[in-house]
Each structure stands twice: as structure tokens, then as C-alpha cells.
Coordinates of C-alpha atoms in Angstrom, one line a residue:
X539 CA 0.0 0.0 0.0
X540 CA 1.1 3.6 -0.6
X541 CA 0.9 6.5 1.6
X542 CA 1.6 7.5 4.6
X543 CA 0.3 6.1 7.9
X544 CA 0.1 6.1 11.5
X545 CA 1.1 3.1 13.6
X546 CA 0.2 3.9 17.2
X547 CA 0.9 1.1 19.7
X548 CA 0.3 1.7 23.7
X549 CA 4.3 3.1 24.1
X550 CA 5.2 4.4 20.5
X551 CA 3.8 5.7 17.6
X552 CA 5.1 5.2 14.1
X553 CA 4.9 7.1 11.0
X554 CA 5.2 5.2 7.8
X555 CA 5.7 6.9 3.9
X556 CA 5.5 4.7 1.6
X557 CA 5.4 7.0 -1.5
X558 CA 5.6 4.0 -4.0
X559 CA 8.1 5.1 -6.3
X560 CA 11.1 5.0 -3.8
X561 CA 12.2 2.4 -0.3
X562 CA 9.4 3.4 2.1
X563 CA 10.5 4.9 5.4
X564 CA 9.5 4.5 9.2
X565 CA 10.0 6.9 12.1
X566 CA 9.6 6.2 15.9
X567 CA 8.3 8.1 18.3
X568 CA 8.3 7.3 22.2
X569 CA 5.4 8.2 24.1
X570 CA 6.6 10.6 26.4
X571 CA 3.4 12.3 27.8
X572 CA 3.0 10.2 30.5
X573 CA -0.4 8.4 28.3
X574 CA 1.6 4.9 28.2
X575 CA 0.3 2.0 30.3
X576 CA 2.2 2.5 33.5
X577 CA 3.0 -1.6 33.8
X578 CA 4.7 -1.3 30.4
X579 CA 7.8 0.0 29.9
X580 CA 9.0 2.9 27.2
X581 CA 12.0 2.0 25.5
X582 CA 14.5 4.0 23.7
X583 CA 15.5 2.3 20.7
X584 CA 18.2 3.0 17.9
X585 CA 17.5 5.7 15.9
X586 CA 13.9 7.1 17.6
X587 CA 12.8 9.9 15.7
X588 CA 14.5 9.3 12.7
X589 CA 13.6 7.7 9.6
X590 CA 14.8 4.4 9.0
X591 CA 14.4 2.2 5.5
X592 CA 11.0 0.5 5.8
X593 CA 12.2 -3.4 4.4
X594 CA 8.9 -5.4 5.4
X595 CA 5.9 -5.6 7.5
X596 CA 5.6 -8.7 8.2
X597 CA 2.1 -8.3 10.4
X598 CA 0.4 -5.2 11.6
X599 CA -3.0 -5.9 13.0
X600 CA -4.9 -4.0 16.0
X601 CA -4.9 -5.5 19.2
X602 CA -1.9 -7.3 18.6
X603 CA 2.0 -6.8 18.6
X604 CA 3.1 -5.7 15.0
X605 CA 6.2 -7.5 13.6
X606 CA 8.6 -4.8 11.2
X607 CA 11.7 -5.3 9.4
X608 CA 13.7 -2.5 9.2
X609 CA 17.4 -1.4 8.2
X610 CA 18.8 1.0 10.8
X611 CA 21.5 2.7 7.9
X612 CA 23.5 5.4 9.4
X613 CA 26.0 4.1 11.8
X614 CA 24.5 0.6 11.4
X615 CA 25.0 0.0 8.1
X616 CA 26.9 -3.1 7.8
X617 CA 23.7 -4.3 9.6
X618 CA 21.4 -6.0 7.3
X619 CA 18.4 -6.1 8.5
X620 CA 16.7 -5.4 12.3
X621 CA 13.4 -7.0 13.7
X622 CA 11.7 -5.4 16.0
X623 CA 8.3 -6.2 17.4
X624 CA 6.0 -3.3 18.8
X625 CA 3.6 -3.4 21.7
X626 CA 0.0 -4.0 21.2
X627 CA -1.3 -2.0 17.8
X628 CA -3.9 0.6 19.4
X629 CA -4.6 2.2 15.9
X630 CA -3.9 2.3 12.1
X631 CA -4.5 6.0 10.6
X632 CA -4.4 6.6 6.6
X633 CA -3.2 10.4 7.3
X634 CA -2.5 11.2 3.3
X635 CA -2.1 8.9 0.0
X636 CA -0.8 10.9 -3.3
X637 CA 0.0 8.6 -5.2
X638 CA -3.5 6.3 -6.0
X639 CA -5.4 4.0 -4.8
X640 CA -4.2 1.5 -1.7
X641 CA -5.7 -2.0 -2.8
X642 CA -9.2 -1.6 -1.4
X643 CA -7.6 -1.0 1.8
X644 CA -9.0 2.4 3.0
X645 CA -8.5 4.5 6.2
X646 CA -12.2 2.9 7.4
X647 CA -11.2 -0.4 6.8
X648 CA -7.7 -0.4 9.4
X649 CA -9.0 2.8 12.0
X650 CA -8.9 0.8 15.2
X651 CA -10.4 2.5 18.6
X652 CA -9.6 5.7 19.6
X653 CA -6.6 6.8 21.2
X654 CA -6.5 9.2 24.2
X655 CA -9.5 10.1 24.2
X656 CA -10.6 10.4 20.7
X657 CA -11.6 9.0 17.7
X658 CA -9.0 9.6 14.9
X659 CA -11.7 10.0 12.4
X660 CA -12.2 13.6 14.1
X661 CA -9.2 14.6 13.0
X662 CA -6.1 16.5 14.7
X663 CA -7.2 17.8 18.0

């Protein structure tokens, strides 16, 4: 699918831009706010809040832990390829798509339950 998306789990949210015509990209971003399950930890990881080469997803479902393949690059380039699973998928949000259709996969389709407080069909707060 094309696009760009966001991935929010219950400690991190990612932003994926997959324009299509080029290696699709992925960005993490802690929760930091304070809104993260208190029994669950936040991690820092490699690289948060910088985009990393998008290689696969190998599952992304809400309500369940999301499985990506990503290459690191920058200072970890000799590294092929990193797994890293997420915590529990709280959402899936189409946020823009220019370059066409997405499979018959639309924003309704993957929207899981709202998030803090609100329903991401309601747009930016």
C-alpha cells in the first residue's frame, strides 16, 4: 500500500511513507506524555525519531504486537536487517495517500479504537 500512515501502539507511535516510487520509510516516536500503560515499559531504541528504510511488515493488525523489518542505515550499516516487534497495535490511521489507490484498503477499513480520548476520524485535536 502507498501512503503515509500512522502506527500507534500503547508506548510508541510510528509514522510510515511509503510514497511507492522509492524504499518506504519508518519513524519512531516514544510516548513521552505520561499516556503509556504504567506496567509497560518505554523504551528507547536506535534511531527514535529518525527515519529508517522500511524493508517489510511482516504483520500489523490492531490488538496485537506488530512485527517490522527495518534497516537501521546510518552508523549501522553493515547491519542488514533489524526485527523489531512493537507493543499492542492501538490504531492504524491513513493520514495522506498521493499517489493512488491503496488495494481496497482504505482508512475505514484499518481505523482501530480511539486513542487518548478520541476518535481519529475527528481529526487533529
Amino acid at each position: 500500500m502507498t501512503g503515509t500512515y500512522l502506527v500507534t501502539t500503547q508506548t510508541a507511535a510510528y509514522l510510515i511513507e511509503n510514497p511507492g516510487n522509492q524504499a518506504a520509510a519508518i519513524t519512531r516516536y516514544p510516548i513521552t506524555d505520561g499516556s503509556a500503560p504504567a506496567d509497560l515499559e518505554v523504551a528507547d531504541l536506535r534511531r527514535d525519531a529518525e527515519p529508517m528504510t522500511l524493508l517489510a511488515i511482516h504483520s500489523c493488525t490492531i490488538g496485537e504486537p506488530a512485527l517490522l523489518i527495518i534497516h537501521l542505515g546510518g552508523e549501522h550499516s553493515d547491519v542488514p536487517e533489524t526485527v523489531r516487534f512493537t507493543t499492542t497495535v492501538a490504531s492504524i490511521e491513513k493520514l495522506a495517500d498521493d499517489t493512488g489507490p491503496t488495494d481496497g484498503v482504505g482508512p475505514t477499513e484499518k481505523r482501530g479504537p480511539a486513542v487518548g480520548g478520541r476518535d481519529p476520524q475527528d481529526g487533529p485535536p
